[in-house]
Coordinates of C-alpha atoms in Angstrom, one line a residue:
M1 CA 29.4 28.1 -7.0
E2 CA 29.0 28.3 -3.2
G3 CA 26.5 26.3 -1.3
I4 CA 23.0 27.5 -0.9
N5 CA 20.9 28.2 2.3
V6 CA 17.2 27.9 1.8
E7 CA 15.1 30.0 4.1
F8 CA 11.3 30.3 4.2
T9 CA 9.3 32.9 6.1
N10 CA 5.6 32.9 7.1
I11 CA 4.5 30.2 4.7
S12 CA 0.8 29.5 4.7
S13 CA -1.4 27.4 2.5
N14 CA -5.1 26.6 2.3
V15 CA -7.2 24.4 0.1
N16 CA -10.9 24.2 -0.6
I17 CA -12.6 21.0 0.3
W18 CA -15.9 20.0 -1.2
D19 CA -17.5 17.6 1.3
S20 CA -21.1 16.7 1.6
R21 CA -21.9 19.8 3.7
A22 CA -20.1 22.1 1.2
M23 CA -22.1 20.6 -1.7
K24 CA -25.3 21.6 -0.1
T25 CA -24.3 25.2 0.5
F26 CA -22.2 25.5 -2.7
R27 CA -19.4 26.9 -0.5
P28 CA -16.2 24.9 -0.1
E29 CA -14.8 24.5 3.3
K30 CA -11.3 26.0 3.7
K31 CA -8.7 23.7 5.3
T32 CA -5.4 25.0 6.5
I33 CA -2.5 22.9 5.3
L34 CA 0.4 25.1 6.5
N35 CA -0.1 27.9 9.1
N36 CA 2.6 30.6 9.1
V37 CA 5.7 28.4 9.3
S38 CA 9.3 29.7 9.0
G39 CA 12.7 28.1 9.0
L40 CA 16.1 27.7 7.5
F41 CA 17.9 24.7 5.8
R42 CA 21.7 25.3 5.6
R43 CA 24.3 24.2 3.1
N44 CA 26.3 21.1 3.7
Q45 CA 23.5 19.7 5.9
V46 CA 20.7 17.2 5.7
G47 CA 17.4 18.8 6.9
A48 CA 14.4 16.6 7.6
I49 CA 10.8 17.6 7.7
V50 CA 9.0 15.3 10.1
G51 CA 5.3 15.0 10.9
C52 CA 2.3 12.8 10.9
S53 CA 0.1 12.2 7.8
G54 CA -1.7 15.4 6.8
S55 CA 0.7 17.7 8.6
G56 CA 1.7 19.5 5.4
K57 CA 5.2 17.9 4.9
S58 CA 4.8 17.4 1.1
T59 CA 3.1 20.7 0.7
L60 CA 6.0 22.5 2.3
M61 CA 8.4 20.5 0.2
N62 CA 6.5 21.4 -3.0
I63 CA 6.7 25.1 -2.0
L64 CA 10.4 25.0 -1.2
S65 CA 11.3 23.1 -4.4
G66 CA 9.2 25.4 -6.6
Y67 CA 7.0 22.5 -7.7
M68 CA 4.1 24.4 -6.2
S69 CA 4.4 27.9 -7.6
S70 CA 1.1 29.4 -6.5
G71 CA -1.6 28.9 -3.9
Y72 CA 0.4 29.9 -0.9
Q73 CA 1.5 33.0 1.0
G74 CA 5.0 33.7 2.3
T75 CA 8.5 34.1 0.9
V76 CA 11.4 31.7 0.1
T77 CA 15.0 33.1 -0.1
L78 CA 18.3 31.7 -1.2
N79 CA 21.4 32.9 0.7
G80 CA 19.3 35.9 1.8
A81 CA 18.2 36.9 -1.8
Q82 CA 14.8 36.5 -3.3
R83 CA 14.3 33.3 -5.2
D84 CA 13.9 33.4 -9.0
L85 CA 11.9 30.3 -9.5
L86 CA 12.9 29.4 -13.1
S87 CA 16.6 29.9 -12.5
F88 CA 16.4 28.0 -9.2
R89 CA 15.3 24.9 -11.1
N90 CA 18.6 25.0 -12.9
I91 CA 20.6 24.3 -9.8
S92 CA 18.1 22.1 -7.9
S93 CA 16.5 18.7 -8.2
Y94 CA 13.3 17.3 -6.8
I95 CA 13.1 13.5 -6.3
M96 CA 9.5 12.7 -5.7
Q97 CA 8.1 9.9 -3.6
E98 CA 7.2 7.8 -6.6
D99 CA 10.1 6.6 -8.8
H100 CA 9.0 7.8 -12.2
L101 CA 11.4 6.1 -14.6
Q102 CA 11.6 4.9 -18.2
L103 CA 10.9 1.2 -17.5
Y104 CA 12.2 -0.1 -20.9
L105 CA 15.7 1.3 -20.6
T106 CA 18.6 -0.3 -18.9
V107 CA 20.4 1.4 -16.0
Q108 CA 23.4 2.2 -18.2
E109 CA 21.1 3.6 -21.0
S110 CA 19.2 5.8 -18.5
M111 CA 22.4 7.3 -17.2
E112 CA 23.9 7.9 -20.6
I113 CA 20.8 9.6 -21.9
A114 CA 20.6 11.8 -18.8
M115 CA 24.3 12.7 -19.4
K116 CA 23.7 13.4 -23.1
L117 CA 20.7 15.7 -22.3
K118 CA 22.8 17.5 -19.7
H119 CA 25.6 18.3 -22.2
S120 CA 23.4 18.4 -25.3
T121 CA 25.7 16.0 -27.1
I122 CA 24.9 12.9 -29.1
K123 CA 28.2 11.2 -28.2
L124 CA 29.7 11.0 -24.7
D125 CA 33.4 11.6 -24.1
I126 CA 35.7 9.6 -21.8
Q127 CA 35.2 12.0 -18.9
N128 CA 31.4 11.7 -19.1
K129 CA 31.6 7.9 -19.1
I130 CA 33.9 7.9 -16.1
S131 CA 31.4 10.2 -14.3
I132 CA 28.6 7.7 -15.0
N133 CA 30.7 4.8 -13.7
N134 CA 31.6 6.7 -10.5
L135 CA 27.9 7.5 -9.9
L136 CA 26.9 3.9 -10.4
H137 CA 29.6 2.7 -8.1
N138 CA 28.8 5.2 -5.4
L139 CA 25.0 4.4 -5.5
L140 CA 25.6 0.6 -5.5
L141 CA 24.2 0.2 -9.0
H142 CA 27.3 -0.9 -11.0
E143 CA 26.3 -4.6 -11.0
K144 CA 22.8 -3.7 -12.3
R145 CA 24.0 -1.5 -15.2
D146 CA 22.7 -3.8 -17.9
T147 CA 19.4 -4.6 -16.2
L148 CA 16.1 -3.1 -17.5
V149 CA 14.6 -0.7 -15.0
Y150 CA 11.3 -2.6 -14.6
N151 CA 13.4 -5.5 -13.3
L152 CA 15.0 -3.4 -10.5
S153 CA 13.9 -3.6 -6.8
G154 CA 12.3 -0.6 -5.0
G155 CA 15.6 0.4 -3.4
E156 CA 17.5 0.1 -6.7
C157 CA 14.9 2.3 -8.4
R158 CA 15.2 4.9 -5.7
R159 CA 19.0 5.0 -6.0
L160 CA 18.7 5.2 -9.8
T161 CA 16.4 8.2 -9.5
M162 CA 19.0 9.8 -7.3
A163 CA 21.8 8.9 -9.8
L164 CA 19.9 10.4 -12.7
E165 CA 19.5 13.7 -10.9
L166 CA 23.1 13.8 -9.7
V167 CA 24.2 13.8 -13.4
R168 CA 23.2 17.5 -13.4
S169 CA 25.2 18.2 -10.2
P170 CA 22.5 20.2 -8.4
K171 CA 23.3 22.4 -5.5
V172 CA 20.0 21.8 -3.7
M173 CA 18.2 18.4 -3.6
F174 CA 14.7 17.7 -2.4
F175 CA 13.6 14.2 -1.4
D176 CA 9.9 13.5 -0.7
E177 CA 9.7 10.6 1.7
P178 CA 12.8 8.8 0.1
T179 CA 12.6 5.8 2.5
T180 CA 8.8 5.1 2.2
G181 CA 8.1 1.6 0.8
L182 CA 11.7 0.4 1.3
D183 CA 13.0 -2.3 3.6
I184 CA 15.4 -1.2 6.4
V185 CA 18.6 -2.0 4.5
S186 CA 17.5 -0.1 1.4
A187 CA 16.2 2.8 3.5
N188 CA 19.6 3.0 5.3
N189 CA 21.5 3.0 2.0
V190 CA 19.4 5.9 0.8
V191 CA 19.9 7.9 4.0
K192 CA 23.7 7.2 3.9
I193 CA 23.8 8.6 0.3
M194 CA 22.0 11.7 1.3
R195 CA 24.5 12.2 4.1
K196 CA 27.4 11.8 1.6
L197 CA 25.7 14.3 -0.7
A198 CA 25.4 16.9 2.1
D199 CA 29.1 16.3 3.0
S200 CA 30.0 17.1 -0.6
G201 CA 28.6 20.6 -0.3
K202 CA 25.0 20.1 -1.3
T203 CA 21.9 21.3 0.6
I204 CA 19.7 18.2 1.2
I205 CA 16.1 18.7 2.3
C206 CA 13.8 15.7 2.7
T207 CA 10.4 14.7 4.2
I208 CA 10.3 11.6 6.4
H209 CA 7.1 9.8 7.4
Q210 CA 8.6 7.1 9.6
A211 CA 12.3 7.7 10.6
S212 CA 14.3 5.2 12.5
A213 CA 16.6 6.3 15.4
Y214 CA 19.5 5.7 13.0
H215 CA 18.0 8.0 10.4
L216 CA 17.5 10.7 13.0
T217 CA 21.2 10.6 14.0
T218 CA 22.2 11.1 10.3
F219 CA 20.2 14.3 9.9
D220 CA 21.6 17.6 10.9
T221 CA 18.4 19.5 11.5
V222 CA 14.8 18.4 12.1
Y223 CA 11.7 20.4 11.3
V224 CA 8.6 19.0 13.1
L225 CA 5.1 19.8 11.9
T226 CA 1.9 19.4 13.8
P227 CA -1.5 18.2 12.4
S228 CA -2.5 21.8 12.3
G229 CA 0.3 22.6 9.9
Q230 CA 2.5 24.5 12.4
C231 CA 6.0 24.0 13.6
M232 CA 6.7 22.6 17.1
Y233 CA 10.4 22.0 16.8
N234 CA 13.1 23.5 14.6
G235 CA 16.6 22.6 15.5
E236 CA 19.4 20.0 15.6
S237 CA 18.4 16.4 15.6
S238 CA 20.8 15.5 18.4
Q239 CA 19.0 17.9 20.7
I240 CA 15.4 16.7 20.3
V241 CA 15.3 14.5 23.4
D242 CA 17.0 17.1 25.6
Y243 CA 14.8 19.9 24.3
F244 CA 11.5 18.3 25.1
S245 CA 12.9 16.8 28.3
H246 CA 13.7 20.4 29.4
L247 CA 10.1 21.3 28.7
G248 CA 8.7 18.4 30.8
F249 CA 8.2 15.9 28.0
Q250 CA 10.3 12.8 28.7
C251 CA 11.0 10.4 25.9
P252 CA 10.5 6.8 27.2
I253 CA 13.7 4.7 27.4
Y254 CA 14.4 2.6 24.3
H255 CA 11.7 4.6 22.4
N256 CA 12.4 5.9 19.0
P257 CA 12.8 9.8 19.3
A258 CA 11.2 10.2 15.9
D259 CA 8.1 8.3 16.9
F260 CA 8.1 10.2 20.2
V261 CA 8.0 13.5 18.5
I262 CA 5.2 12.5 16.2
E263 CA 3.2 11.1 19.2
L264 CA 3.8 14.4 21.0
S265 CA 2.5 16.4 18.0
L266 CA -0.7 14.3 18.1
G267 CA -1.2 15.2 21.8
E268 CA -0.5 11.7 23.2
Y269 CA 1.6 13.3 26.0
G270 CA -0.7 16.1 27.0
N271 CA -2.4 19.0 25.3
S272 CA 0.6 21.4 25.2
I273 CA 1.0 21.7 21.5
D274 CA 0.1 25.5 21.5
T275 CA 2.9 26.1 24.0
L276 CA 5.5 24.3 21.9
I277 CA 4.4 26.1 18.8
K278 CA 4.6 29.5 20.5
L279 CA 8.2 28.7 21.6
V280 CA 9.2 28.0 18.0
I281 CA 7.5 31.2 16.8
D282 CA 9.4 33.3 19.4
Q283 CA 12.7 31.5 18.4
N284 CA 11.9 32.4 14.7
L285 CA 11.3 36.0 15.6
I286 CA 14.7 36.3 17.2
S287 CA 16.3 34.8 14.2
K288 CA 14.3 37.0 11.9
D289 CA 15.5 40.2 13.5
I290 CA 19.1 39.1 12.8
T291 CA 18.6 37.9 9.2
D292 CA 16.2 40.6 8.0
K293 CA 19.1 43.1 7.9
S294 CA 21.0 41.0 5.4
I295 CA 18.1 40.1 3.0
N296 CA 18.8 41.2 -0.6
N297 CA 15.6 42.0 -2.5
V298 CA 17.3 41.5 -5.8
P299 CA 17.0 37.8 -6.9
I300 CA 20.1 35.9 -7.9
I301 CA 19.8 34.3 -11.4
Y302 CA 21.3 30.8 -11.7
S303 CA 22.0 30.0 -15.3
R304 CA 22.5 26.5 -16.7
E305 CA 26.1 25.4 -16.9
Y306 CA 25.7 24.2 -20.5
S307 CA 24.2 25.5 -23.7
S308 CA 21.2 23.8 -25.2
K309 CA 21.6 22.5 -28.7
Y310 CA 18.0 21.9 -29.9
F311 CA 18.7 19.4 -32.7
S312 CA 21.0 17.4 -30.5
E313 CA 18.4 17.2 -27.7
L314 CA 15.6 16.4 -30.2
W315 CA 17.7 13.5 -31.6
I316 CA 18.4 12.2 -28.0
L317 CA 14.8 12.3 -27.1
M318 CA 13.7 10.7 -30.3
H319 CA 16.3 7.9 -29.8
R320 CA 15.0 7.3 -26.2
T321 CA 11.4 7.3 -27.3
L322 CA 12.2 4.8 -30.1
L323 CA 13.9 2.5 -27.6
T324 CA 11.0 2.6 -25.1
T325 CA 8.3 2.4 -27.8
F326 CA 9.6 -0.7 -29.5
R327 CA 10.7 -2.5 -26.3
D328 CA 7.1 -2.1 -25.0
H329 CA 6.2 -5.2 -27.0
F330 CA 2.7 -5.4 -25.6
L331 CA 1.5 -1.9 -26.7
V332 CA 3.1 -2.1 -30.2
K333 CA 2.0 -5.7 -30.8
V334 CA -1.5 -5.1 -29.6
R335 CA -1.9 -2.1 -31.9
L336 CA -0.7 -4.1 -34.9
F337 CA -2.8 -7.1 -33.9
V338 CA -6.0 -5.1 -33.6
H339 CA -5.5 -3.5 -37.0
F340 CA -4.7 -6.9 -38.6
L341 CA -7.6 -8.7 -36.9
L342 CA -10.3 -6.1 -37.6
G343 CA -8.9 -5.5 -41.2
S344 CA -9.1 -9.3 -41.9
M345 CA -12.5 -9.7 -40.3
F346 CA -14.1 -6.8 -42.1
G347 CA -12.4 -7.8 -45.4
I348 CA -13.5 -11.5 -45.1
V349 CA -17.2 -10.6 -44.2
Y350 CA -17.4 -8.1 -47.1
I351 CA -15.1 -10.1 -49.5
G352 CA -15.4 -9.0 -53.1
L353 CA -18.4 -6.7 -52.6
G354 CA -16.6 -3.6 -53.9
K355 CA -16.6 -4.9 -57.5
S356 CA -20.3 -5.4 -57.8
A357 CA -23.0 -2.8 -58.4
M358 CA -25.4 -5.1 -56.5
H359 CA -23.6 -4.4 -53.2
V360 CA -22.8 -0.7 -53.4
R361 CA -24.8 0.1 -50.3
D362 CA -23.2 -2.7 -48.4
N363 CA -19.8 -1.5 -49.5
A364 CA -20.7 2.1 -48.4
V365 CA -21.6 0.7 -44.9
L366 CA -18.2 -1.1 -44.8
L367 CA -16.4 2.1 -45.6
F368 CA -18.4 4.0 -42.9
F369 CA -17.5 1.4 -40.2
C370 CA -13.9 1.5 -41.3
V371 CA -13.8 5.2 -40.6
M372 CA -15.4 4.6 -37.2
F373 CA -12.9 1.9 -36.4
M374 CA -10.0 4.1 -37.3
T375 CA -11.2 7.1 -35.3
Y376 CA -12.0 5.1 -32.2
V377 CA -8.9 3.0 -32.1
A378 CA -6.5 5.9 -32.8
A379 CA -8.2 8.1 -30.2
F380 CA -8.4 5.5 -27.4
T381 CA -4.8 4.3 -28.1
M382 CA -3.4 7.8 -27.5
S383 CA -5.7 8.5 -24.6
I384 CA -4.4 5.4 -22.9
K385 CA -0.7 5.7 -23.9
F386 CA 0.0 9.4 -23.4
P387 CA -1.0 9.6 -19.7
L388 CA 1.4 6.7 -18.9
E389 CA 4.3 9.0 -20.0
L390 CA 3.1 12.1 -18.3
S391 CA 4.4 11.2 -14.8
V392 CA 7.9 10.7 -16.1
M393 CA 7.8 13.7 -18.3
R394 CA 6.5 15.9 -15.5
K395 CA 9.4 15.0 -13.3
E396 CA 12.0 15.4 -16.0
Y397 CA 10.6 18.7 -17.3
F398 CA 10.4 20.2 -13.8
N399 CA 14.0 19.2 -13.2
R400 CA 15.0 21.0 -16.4
W401 CA 16.1 17.9 -18.4
Y402 CA 14.8 19.4 -21.7
S403 CA 12.3 21.8 -23.1
L404 CA 8.7 20.8 -23.4
S405 CA 8.5 21.6 -27.1
L406 CA 11.3 19.2 -28.0
Y407 CA 9.7 16.4 -25.9
Y408 CA 6.4 17.0 -27.6
I409 CA 7.9 17.0 -31.1
S410 CA 9.9 13.8 -30.4
V411 CA 6.8 11.9 -29.1
T412 CA 4.8 13.0 -32.2
L413 CA 7.5 12.1 -34.7
V414 CA 8.3 8.7 -33.2
D415 CA 4.7 7.6 -33.0
L416 CA 3.9 8.9 -36.5
P417 CA 5.4 5.9 -38.4
V418 CA 3.8 3.4 -36.0
Q419 CA 0.3 5.0 -36.6
I420 CA 0.9 5.2 -40.4
F421 CA 2.0 1.6 -40.6
C422 CA -1.0 0.4 -38.6
T423 CA -3.3 2.4 -40.9
F424 CA -1.5 1.0 -44.0
L425 CA -1.9 -2.6 -42.7
F426 CA -5.6 -2.1 -42.0
C427 CA -6.4 -0.3 -45.3
S428 CA -4.4 -2.8 -47.3
L429 CA -6.4 -5.8 -45.9
I430 CA -9.8 -4.0 -46.4
Y431 CA -9.0 -2.7 -49.9
L432 CA -7.7 -6.0 -51.3
L433 CA -10.2 -8.4 -49.6
S434 CA -13.3 -6.3 -50.2
G435 CA -12.4 -5.9 -53.9
Q436 CA -12.1 -2.2 -54.2
P437 CA -10.9 -0.8 -57.6
F438 CA -7.2 -1.6 -58.1
E439 CA -6.2 1.9 -59.4
L440 CA -3.1 3.5 -58.0
F441 CA -4.6 7.0 -57.6
R442 CA -7.6 5.6 -55.8
I443 CA -5.5 3.5 -53.5
S444 CA -3.3 6.5 -52.7
M445 CA -6.3 8.7 -51.9
F446 CA -8.0 5.9 -49.8
L447 CA -4.8 5.5 -47.8
L448 CA -4.3 9.3 -47.4
I449 CA -7.8 10.0 -46.0
F450 CA -7.4 7.2 -43.5
I451 CA -4.0 8.4 -42.4
V452 CA -5.1 12.0 -41.7
T453 CA -8.2 10.7 -40.0
G454 CA -6.2 8.5 -37.7
L455 CA -3.7 11.2 -36.8
M456 CA -6.5 13.7 -36.1
S457 CA -8.2 11.2 -33.8
Q458 CA -4.9 10.6 -32.0
A459 CA -4.8 14.4 -31.4
I460 CA -8.3 14.2 -29.9
G461 CA -7.2 11.5 -27.5
M462 CA -4.0 13.4 -26.6
L463 CA -5.9 16.6 -25.9
V464 CA -8.5 15.0 -23.7
S465 CA -6.0 12.9 -21.8
T466 CA -4.0 16.0 -21.1
L467 CA -7.0 17.9 -19.8
C468 CA -8.4 15.1 -17.7
K469 CA -6.8 13.6 -14.6
S470 CA -9.0 10.6 -14.3
F471 CA -8.7 7.7 -16.7
V472 CA -12.4 7.0 -16.4
I473 CA -13.4 10.6 -17.2
N474 CA -10.9 10.6 -20.0
T475 CA -12.4 7.5 -21.6
V476 CA -16.0 8.8 -21.2
I477 CA -15.2 12.2 -22.8
V478 CA -13.4 10.7 -25.8
A479 CA -16.3 8.3 -26.4
L480 CA -18.8 11.2 -26.1
I481 CA -16.9 13.4 -28.6
L482 CA -16.6 10.6 -31.2
M483 CA -20.2 9.4 -30.8
F484 CA -21.5 13.0 -31.2
W485 CA -19.7 13.6 -34.4
T486 CA -20.4 10.1 -35.7
T487 CA -24.1 11.1 -35.6
Y488 CA -23.3 13.8 -38.1
A489 CA -21.1 11.7 -40.4
G490 CA -23.7 11.1 -43.0
G491 CA -23.7 7.3 -42.6
M492 CA -26.6 6.9 -40.2
I493 CA -29.0 9.5 -41.6
R494 CA -28.9 11.5 -44.8
I495 CA -28.1 15.2 -44.6
S496 CA -31.4 16.1 -46.4
D497 CA -33.4 14.0 -43.8
T498 CA -31.8 15.9 -40.9
P499 CA -33.7 18.8 -39.4
K500 CA -32.5 22.1 -41.0
I501 CA -31.5 23.5 -37.6
Y502 CA -28.8 20.8 -37.3
R503 CA -27.5 20.5 -40.9
W504 CA -24.7 23.0 -40.3
L505 CA -23.1 20.5 -38.0
Y506 CA -22.2 18.3 -41.0
D507 CA -20.0 21.1 -42.4
I508 CA -17.8 21.1 -39.3
S509 CA -18.0 17.3 -38.6
F510 CA -14.6 15.7 -39.1
M511 CA -16.3 12.4 -39.4
K512 CA -18.5 13.6 -42.3
H513 CA -15.4 15.0 -44.1
S514 CA -13.6 11.7 -43.6
V515 CA -16.6 9.5 -44.8
Q516 CA -17.1 11.8 -47.8
G517 CA -13.4 11.6 -48.6
V518 CA -13.3 7.8 -48.4
L519 CA -16.5 7.5 -50.6
H520 CA -15.1 9.8 -53.3
S521 CA -11.8 8.0 -53.3
I522 CA -13.7 4.8 -54.2
Y523 CA -16.7 6.1 -56.2
G524 CA -15.7 9.6 -57.2
F525 CA -13.5 11.0 -59.9
D526 CA -15.8 9.8 -62.7
R527 CA -15.7 6.1 -62.0
T528 CA -17.4 4.1 -64.6
V529 CA -20.6 2.1 -64.1
L530 CA -20.1 -1.0 -62.0
P531 CA -20.9 -4.5 -63.5
C532 CA -24.4 -5.7 -62.4
P533 CA -24.9 -9.5 -62.2
V534 CA -28.7 -9.2 -62.2
M535 CA -31.3 -7.6 -64.4
F536 CA -31.2 -4.2 -62.6
C537 CA -28.9 -2.6 -60.0
Q538 CA -30.2 0.6 -58.5
Y539 CA -26.7 2.0 -57.7
G540 CA -24.8 0.7 -60.7
S541 CA -23.7 4.3 -61.4
P542 CA -21.4 5.6 -58.6
K543 CA -22.8 9.1 -59.2
V544 CA -26.3 7.9 -58.3
M545 CA -25.1 6.4 -55.1
L546 CA -23.2 9.5 -54.1
K547 CA -26.2 11.7 -54.9
T548 CA -28.6 9.4 -52.9
I549 CA -26.5 9.8 -49.7
D550 CA -26.2 13.6 -50.3
M551 CA -22.4 13.5 -51.0
Y552 CA -22.5 14.0 -54.7
E553 CA -20.2 17.0 -54.8
N554 CA -16.5 16.0 -55.1
L555 CA -14.7 17.8 -52.2
Y556 CA -12.0 15.2 -51.6
W557 CA -9.1 17.7 -51.3
I558 CA -11.2 20.0 -49.2
N559 CA -12.0 17.0 -46.9
V560 CA -8.3 16.2 -46.5
S561 CA -7.4 19.8 -45.9
F562 CA -10.2 20.3 -43.3
I563 CA -9.1 17.2 -41.4
T564 CA -5.4 18.2 -41.6
I565 CA -6.2 21.7 -40.3
V566 CA -8.3 20.2 -37.4
Y567 CA -5.3 17.9 -36.6
I568 CA -2.8 20.8 -36.5
V569 CA -5.2 22.9 -34.3
L570 CA -5.7 20.0 -31.9
K571 CA -2.0 19.4 -31.6
I572 CA -1.4 23.0 -30.9
C573 CA -4.2 23.0 -28.3
A574 CA -2.8 19.8 -26.7
F575 CA 0.6 21.4 -26.4
I576 CA -0.8 24.6 -24.8
A577 CA -2.9 22.5 -22.4
L578 CA 0.1 20.4 -21.5
K579 CA 2.3 23.5 -20.9
Y580 CA -0.4 25.0 -18.7
K581 CA -0.9 21.8 -16.8
L582 CA 2.8 21.6 -16.0
S583 CA 3.0 25.2 -14.9
V584 CA 0.0 25.0 -12.5
V585 CA 0.6 22.6 -9.6

């Protein structure tokens, strides 16, 4: 496949800003990020977008890479043909400013998994392994191949990010501020690698916040943006000083030309920005007259160079998720410890009460709080854990590593045994210590209702964390949802004592179905009268107790089915929300 020229014409972008003035009038203020900019980045070259903070560099990069698919005006063409966004992602890679990596994989494992996903194969052949070795050597990572990612330096993480994307051999590569946060040696290494990639036939486009004089000589073309989101220079990097000198703006001796250009865009050398912008517009109009004649309105479709094997990709993703899950000792051990600690504490406080008719009400309170514990811990665990993976998944999904459905299935399947084991641990401690009836069918039903309750609560946490950007808002909403339905669980106030206008909420309350299912697993199914150590026990008969709390009717399997259906619906909604969130940037 030949190299690709990326051309953009009349790109404009505005955003709505809700400041204090806008809140008073309920009308957002429109801010222009990019204002009618045009340009061309050629194959076999490194093109740099330069500008001060707020000049629209990242926005332009997001538009050119396809990461921002709406919210702008203008066109982007590839080799003179309209860009088909989905197929363009098959032959391009976007390396973002933050290095979103799997921290609990080694460098070698990260590369092997990326290669396996590219070829949809569970086992790599000799040629694939040689390719990985070559990439690690070329990007100066060979000596770190057995090092976990979270032990790498910033420069090594940046080079690993590049290596992972090079596995796919993209024709166009976008880098958003690749040198930001790196020391001068690491930054120079990154720039040298970009130079080599361009010399190998790729189109390299990057944004640079603070470029050194050496970096500037490495770039082929420089595209300078002003604070108003307009272009004031579009040409060869070697001609910057002469170009502005010819216009009367002399770069001071021994001054970094990149800094000089940014200072010029900020008006520190006189208020002549409008003149410089007009010169670039006139230059673009001349170029446009020449290129318009060759534009092809039919988009070129770039297909993937390999066929997807869904079961192979699913297996690879599950293997990776297993590695990262069980190497994250803190998260797994904390989940186990919390279930063990609370199960032991509840069981010891209520030890042996389940056998006596004298303590039936106390035992019912224990079971109610066990349901609350399971729902809260499961929901908050997922609402904390899932957003941590979103940044990595967003980058990989955008760069076409895998399909979203396979990733979603792998995350669900891998976490399933962990959640079930934590539930089993908690329920076993509660059941044995509190002296519940030692009957196999009751133990099975008790465990089943807690498992489906925990999974359903996890789905709530996943859905809310997908919809909310802020961790604080995420936490508050999860707490509000759980507290609302806890009110209608039947453990705080009887259904018959609730105002009639609100009683219908009990029928759709997953908490009520869970509490009812747990109570019937212990006291339902014609359990015999409990032994009473005193003269009279009001709730010696399980049926009397169930009737007193308005849960006399045995609906255990309906309870389980209802919670299971809610779980499935929430998982589907979470997937739809995740897909929508990834498609709208």
